[in-house]
Coordinates of C-alpha atoms and ligand atoms in Angstrom, one line a residue:
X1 CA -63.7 -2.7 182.4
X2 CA -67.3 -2.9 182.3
X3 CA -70.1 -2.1 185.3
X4 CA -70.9 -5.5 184.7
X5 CA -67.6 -6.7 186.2
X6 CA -66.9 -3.9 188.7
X7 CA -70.6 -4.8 190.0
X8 CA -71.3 -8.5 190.3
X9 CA -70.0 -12.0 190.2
X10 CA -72.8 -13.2 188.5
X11 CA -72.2 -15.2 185.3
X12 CA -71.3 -13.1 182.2
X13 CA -74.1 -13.7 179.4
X14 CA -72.7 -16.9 177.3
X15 CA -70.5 -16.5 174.5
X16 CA -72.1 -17.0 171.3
X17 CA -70.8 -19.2 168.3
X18 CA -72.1 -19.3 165.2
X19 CA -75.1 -20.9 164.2
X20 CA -75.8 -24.7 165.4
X21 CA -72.4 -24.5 167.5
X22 CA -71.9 -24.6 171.0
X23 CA -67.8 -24.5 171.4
X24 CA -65.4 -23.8 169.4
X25 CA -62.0 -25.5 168.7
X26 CA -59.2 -23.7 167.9
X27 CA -55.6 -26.4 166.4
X28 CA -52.6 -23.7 166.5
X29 CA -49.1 -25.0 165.7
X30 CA -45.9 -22.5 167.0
X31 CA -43.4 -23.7 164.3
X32 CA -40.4 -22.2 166.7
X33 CA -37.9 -24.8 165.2
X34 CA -34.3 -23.8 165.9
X35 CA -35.6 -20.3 166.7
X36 CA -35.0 -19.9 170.6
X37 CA -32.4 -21.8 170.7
X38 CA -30.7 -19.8 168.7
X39 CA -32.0 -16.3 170.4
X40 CA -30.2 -18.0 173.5
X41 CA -27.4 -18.4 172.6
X42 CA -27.4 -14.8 170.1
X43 CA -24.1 -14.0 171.0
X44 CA -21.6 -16.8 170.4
X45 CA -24.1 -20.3 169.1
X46 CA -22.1 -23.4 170.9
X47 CA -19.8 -25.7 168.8
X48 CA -22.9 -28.6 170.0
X49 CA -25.5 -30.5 167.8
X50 CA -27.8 -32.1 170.2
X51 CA -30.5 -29.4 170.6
X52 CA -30.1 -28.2 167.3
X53 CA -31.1 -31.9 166.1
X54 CA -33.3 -32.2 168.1
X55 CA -35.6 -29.1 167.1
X56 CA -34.4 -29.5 162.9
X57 CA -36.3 -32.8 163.5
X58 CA -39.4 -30.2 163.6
X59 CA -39.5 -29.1 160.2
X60 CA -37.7 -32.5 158.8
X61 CA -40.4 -34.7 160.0
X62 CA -42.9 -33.1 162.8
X63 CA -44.4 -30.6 160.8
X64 CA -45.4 -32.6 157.4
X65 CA -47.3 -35.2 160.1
X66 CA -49.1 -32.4 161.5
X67 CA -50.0 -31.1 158.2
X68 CA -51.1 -34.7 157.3
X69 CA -53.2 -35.4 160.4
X70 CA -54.9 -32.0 159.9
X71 CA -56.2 -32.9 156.0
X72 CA -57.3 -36.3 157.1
X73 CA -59.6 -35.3 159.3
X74 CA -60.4 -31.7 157.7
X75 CA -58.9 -29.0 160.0
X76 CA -57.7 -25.6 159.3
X77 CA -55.1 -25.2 162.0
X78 CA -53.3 -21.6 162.7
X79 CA -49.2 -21.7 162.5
X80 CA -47.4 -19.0 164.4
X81 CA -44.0 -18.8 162.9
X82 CA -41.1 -16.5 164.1
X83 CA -39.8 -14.8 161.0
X84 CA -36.3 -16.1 161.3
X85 CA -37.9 -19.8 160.7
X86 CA -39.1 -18.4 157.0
X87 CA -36.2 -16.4 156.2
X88 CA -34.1 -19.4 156.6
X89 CA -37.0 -22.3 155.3
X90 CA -39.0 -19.6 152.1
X91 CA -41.1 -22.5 151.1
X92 CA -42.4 -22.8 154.6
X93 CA -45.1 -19.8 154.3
X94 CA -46.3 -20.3 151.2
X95 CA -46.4 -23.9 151.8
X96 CA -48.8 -23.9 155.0
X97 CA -51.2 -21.4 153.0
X98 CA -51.4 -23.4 150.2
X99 CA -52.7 -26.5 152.7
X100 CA -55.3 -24.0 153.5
X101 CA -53.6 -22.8 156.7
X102 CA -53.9 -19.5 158.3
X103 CA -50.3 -17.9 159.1
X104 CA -49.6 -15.8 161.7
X105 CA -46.4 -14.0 163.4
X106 CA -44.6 -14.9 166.6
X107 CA -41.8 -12.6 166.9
X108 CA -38.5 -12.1 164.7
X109 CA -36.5 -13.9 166.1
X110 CA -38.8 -15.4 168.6
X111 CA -37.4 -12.6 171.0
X112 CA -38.6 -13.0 174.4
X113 CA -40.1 -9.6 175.7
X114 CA -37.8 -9.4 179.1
X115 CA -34.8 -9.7 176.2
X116 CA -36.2 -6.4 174.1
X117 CA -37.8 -3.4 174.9
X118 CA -40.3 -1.1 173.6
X119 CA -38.6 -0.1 170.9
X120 CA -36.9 -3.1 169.7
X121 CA -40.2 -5.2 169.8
X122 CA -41.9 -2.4 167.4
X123 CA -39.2 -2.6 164.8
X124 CA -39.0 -6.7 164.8
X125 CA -42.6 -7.2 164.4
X126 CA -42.3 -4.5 161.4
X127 CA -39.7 -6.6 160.1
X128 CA -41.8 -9.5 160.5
X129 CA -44.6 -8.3 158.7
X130 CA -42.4 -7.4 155.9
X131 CA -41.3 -10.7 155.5
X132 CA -44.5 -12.7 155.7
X133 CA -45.7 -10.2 152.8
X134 CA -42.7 -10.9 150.9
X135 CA -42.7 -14.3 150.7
X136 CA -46.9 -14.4 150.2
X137 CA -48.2 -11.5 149.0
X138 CA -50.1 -10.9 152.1
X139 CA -50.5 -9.6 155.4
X140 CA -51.2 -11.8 158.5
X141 CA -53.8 -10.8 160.6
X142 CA -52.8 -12.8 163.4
X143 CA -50.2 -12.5 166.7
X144 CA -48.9 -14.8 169.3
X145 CA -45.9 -13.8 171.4
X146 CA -43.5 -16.1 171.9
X147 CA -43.7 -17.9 175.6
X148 CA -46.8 -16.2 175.2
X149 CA -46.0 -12.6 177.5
X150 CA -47.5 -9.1 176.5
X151 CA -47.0 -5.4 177.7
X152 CA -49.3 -2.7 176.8
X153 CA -47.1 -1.4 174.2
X154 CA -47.1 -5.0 172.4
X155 CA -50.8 -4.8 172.4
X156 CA -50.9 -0.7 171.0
X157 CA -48.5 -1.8 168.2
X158 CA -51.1 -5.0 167.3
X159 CA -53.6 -2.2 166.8
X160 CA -51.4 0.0 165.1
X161 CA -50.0 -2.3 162.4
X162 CA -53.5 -3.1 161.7
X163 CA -53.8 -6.5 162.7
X164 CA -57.0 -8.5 163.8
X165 CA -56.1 -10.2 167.1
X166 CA -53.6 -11.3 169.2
X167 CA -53.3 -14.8 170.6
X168 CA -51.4 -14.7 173.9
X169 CA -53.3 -14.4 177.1
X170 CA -55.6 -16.3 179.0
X171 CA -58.1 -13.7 180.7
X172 CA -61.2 -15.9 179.3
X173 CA -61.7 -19.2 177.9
X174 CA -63.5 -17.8 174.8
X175 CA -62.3 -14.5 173.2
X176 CA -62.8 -11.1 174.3
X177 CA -60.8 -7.7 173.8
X178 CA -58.1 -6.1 176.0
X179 CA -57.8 -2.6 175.1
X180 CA -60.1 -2.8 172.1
X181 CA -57.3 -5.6 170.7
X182 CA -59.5 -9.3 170.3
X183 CA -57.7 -11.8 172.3
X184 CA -58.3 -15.0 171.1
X185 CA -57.2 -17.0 174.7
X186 CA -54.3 -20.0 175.1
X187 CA -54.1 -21.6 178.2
X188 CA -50.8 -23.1 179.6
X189 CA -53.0 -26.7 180.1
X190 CA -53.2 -27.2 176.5
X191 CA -49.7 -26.5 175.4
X192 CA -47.6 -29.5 174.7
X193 CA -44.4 -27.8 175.8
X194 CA -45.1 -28.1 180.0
X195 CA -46.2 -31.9 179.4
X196 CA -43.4 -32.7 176.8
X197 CA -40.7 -30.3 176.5
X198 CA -37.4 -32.4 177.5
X199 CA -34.2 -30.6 175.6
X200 CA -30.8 -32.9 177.7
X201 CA -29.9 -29.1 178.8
X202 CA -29.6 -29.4 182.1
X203 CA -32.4 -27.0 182.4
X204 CA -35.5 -29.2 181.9
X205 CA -38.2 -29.2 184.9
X206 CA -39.3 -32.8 184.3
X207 CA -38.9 -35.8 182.4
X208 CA -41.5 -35.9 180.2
X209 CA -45.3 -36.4 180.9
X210 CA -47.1 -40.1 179.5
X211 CA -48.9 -39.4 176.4
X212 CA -51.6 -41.2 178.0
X213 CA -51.9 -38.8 180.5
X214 CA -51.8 -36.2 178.3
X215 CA -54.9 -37.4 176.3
X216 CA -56.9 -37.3 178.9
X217 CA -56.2 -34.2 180.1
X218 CA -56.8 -32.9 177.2
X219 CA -59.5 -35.0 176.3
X220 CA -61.3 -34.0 180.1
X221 CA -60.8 -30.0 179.2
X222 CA -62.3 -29.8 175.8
X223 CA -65.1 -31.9 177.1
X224 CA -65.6 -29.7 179.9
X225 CA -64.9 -26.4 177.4
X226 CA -67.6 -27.6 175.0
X227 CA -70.2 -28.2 178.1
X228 CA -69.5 -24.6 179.1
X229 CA -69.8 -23.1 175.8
X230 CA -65.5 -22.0 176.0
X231 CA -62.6 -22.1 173.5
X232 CA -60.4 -25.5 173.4
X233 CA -57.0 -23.6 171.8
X234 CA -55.0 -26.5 171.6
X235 CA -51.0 -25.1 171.1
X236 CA -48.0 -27.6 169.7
X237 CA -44.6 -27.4 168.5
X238 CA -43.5 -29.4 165.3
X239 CA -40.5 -30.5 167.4
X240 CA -42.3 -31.9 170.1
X241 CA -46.0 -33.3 169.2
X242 CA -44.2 -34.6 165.6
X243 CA -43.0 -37.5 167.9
X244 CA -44.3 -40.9 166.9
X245 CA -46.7 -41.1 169.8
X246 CA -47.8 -37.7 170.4
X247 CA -48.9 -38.0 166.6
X248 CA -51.0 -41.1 167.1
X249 CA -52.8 -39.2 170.5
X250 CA -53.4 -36.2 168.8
X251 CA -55.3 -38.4 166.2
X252 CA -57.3 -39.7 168.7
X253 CA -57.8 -36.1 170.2
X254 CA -59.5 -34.8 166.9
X255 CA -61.4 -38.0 166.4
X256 CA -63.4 -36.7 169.2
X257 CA -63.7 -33.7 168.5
X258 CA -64.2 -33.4 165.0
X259 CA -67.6 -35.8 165.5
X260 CA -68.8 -33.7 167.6
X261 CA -71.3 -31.6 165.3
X262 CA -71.6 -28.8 168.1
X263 CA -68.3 -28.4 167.9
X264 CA -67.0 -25.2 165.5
X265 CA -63.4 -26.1 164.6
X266 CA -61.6 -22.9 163.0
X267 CA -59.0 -20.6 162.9
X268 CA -57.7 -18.1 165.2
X269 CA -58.8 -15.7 161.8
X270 CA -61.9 -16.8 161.9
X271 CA -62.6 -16.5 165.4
X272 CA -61.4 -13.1 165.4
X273 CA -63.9 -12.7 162.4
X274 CA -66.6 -14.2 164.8
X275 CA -66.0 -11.9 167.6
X276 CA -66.1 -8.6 165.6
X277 CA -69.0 -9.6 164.3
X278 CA -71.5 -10.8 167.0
X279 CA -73.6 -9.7 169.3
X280 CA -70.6 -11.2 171.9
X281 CA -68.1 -7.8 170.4
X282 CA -67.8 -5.7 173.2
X283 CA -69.3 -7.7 176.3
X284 CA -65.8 -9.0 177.3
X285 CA -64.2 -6.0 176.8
X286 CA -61.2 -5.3 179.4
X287 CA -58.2 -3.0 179.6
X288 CA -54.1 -3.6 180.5
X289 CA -54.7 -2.2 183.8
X290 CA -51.6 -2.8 185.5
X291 CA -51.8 -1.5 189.7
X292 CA -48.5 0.3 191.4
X293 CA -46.3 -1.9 193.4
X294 CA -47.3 -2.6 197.0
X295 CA -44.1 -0.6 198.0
X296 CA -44.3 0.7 201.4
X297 CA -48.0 -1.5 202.3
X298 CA -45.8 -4.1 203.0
X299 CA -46.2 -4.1 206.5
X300 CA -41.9 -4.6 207.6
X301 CA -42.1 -7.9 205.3
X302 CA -38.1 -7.9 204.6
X303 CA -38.6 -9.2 201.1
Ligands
ZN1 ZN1 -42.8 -20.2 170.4

């Protein structure tokens, strides 16, 4: 950690974006499909349709209005896709790059990281990797953990394998580095799964939120974002923002924000690219401190 954040709460020096910009905007689209649902159930997959539907509508419908939405008003988005989704779909990669896309990984199988350890997350991102340079000729640069959890190993083996950033934490509001890896920050209040996620299971939290609502959440935060000089990473699913409505309000979303000159829209690649290379690299640096368990402080508390 730097002196400057052992020492003082006083306002870090402002992140810096490119030339003429004063936010940046960040589209990213995790294209989990069928994925988790069938990491679930990995054992025995139930004789039952309705989830399944449900999510195939993703890459059926979802994902070709997303794409369309994004050329009609210009953006280069970044797709996370667990490398089960292009095993099983191998027009899926190539077709996202060829829209001009950036592509980046988000797990095998989209594994969550209490389900594997150390050793098994090392060899599925390998396999990833292998795949995504199979089926394009190239190596992603990018990583985003599915339901967006990170260890230390995680963020050793993004550095290892040579990658340029990861895309899972929320530490900041504009990138920064943990343990020299750039982070290149989500935030659970622009993620379309708490407002709309809604799967019959028996399992959901809530019915889902209005779209109206959800607008101007999201509409309140990037304004706010872009007065403080942040990053607005906006994160959907194709299964869940492809819906009728939640197309139309993302429309509106990017009307805003794409006329808003000041505004850098870009890729998680490209904001990685940033980072390295301005004067912001190394001012938000941070390690994966984690501190011992209050053990025996607990003063008798039973639990
Ligand atoms: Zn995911």
């Amino acid at each position: 950690m730097s002196d400057r954040m052992k020492s003082t709460y006083a306002p870090f020096p402002a992140y810096t974006w490119p030339e003429g910009k004063t936010s940046a905007a960040l589209f990213s689209v995790d294209v989990d499909a069928t994925a988790p649902f069938l990491w679930e159930h990995r054992d025995h997959l139930p004789e039952r349709l309705a989830r399944l539907e449900l999510r195939r509508f993703g890459l059926r419908s979802g994902l070709s209005r997303l794409l369309d939405l994004f050329a009609r008003y210009g953006v280069k988005a970044s797709f996370y896709v667990p490398a089960i989704v292009a095993e099983t779909d191998p027009d899926l990669l190539p077709a996202l790059l060829n829209a001009g896309h950036e592509i980046g990984l988000h797990g095998y199988f989209h594994e969550l990281v209490r389900d594997v350890d150390d050793r098994e997350f090392s060899a599925a991102i390998e396999a990833s990797l292998d795949l995504f340079l199979r089926q394009t000729g190239r190596r992603p640069v990018g990583f985003r953990s599915p339901a967006w959890e990170m260890t230390p190993h995680m963020l050793r083996e993004v550095k290892r394998l040579g990658l340029s950033y990861d895309s899972s934490l929320m530490g900041f509001d504009h990138p920064y580095e943990i343990d020299d890896v750039v982070e290149i920050p989500v935030q659970w209040a622009l993620d379309d799964a708490i407002f709309y996620k809604f799967e019959g299971s028996g399992n959901d939290r809530q019915a889902p939120v209005s779209g109206a609502a959800v607008l101007d959440d999201w509409l309140a935060e990037w304004r706010t974002l872009h007065r403080f000089g942040g990053l607005f990473t906006l994160t959907v699913h194709d299964w869940i923002s492809g819906r009728a409505q939640r197309i139309a309000l993302l429309e509106k979303l990017l009307e805003e924000i794409t006329a808003e000159s000041g505004a850098w829209v870009a890729t998680a690649e490209e904001i990685a690219r940033h980072h390295v290379a301005s004067a912001n690299s190394g001012h938000f640096a941070v390690t994966s401190d984690i501190p011992a368990a209050i053990g025996p402080r607990r003063f008798g508390f039973s639990s």
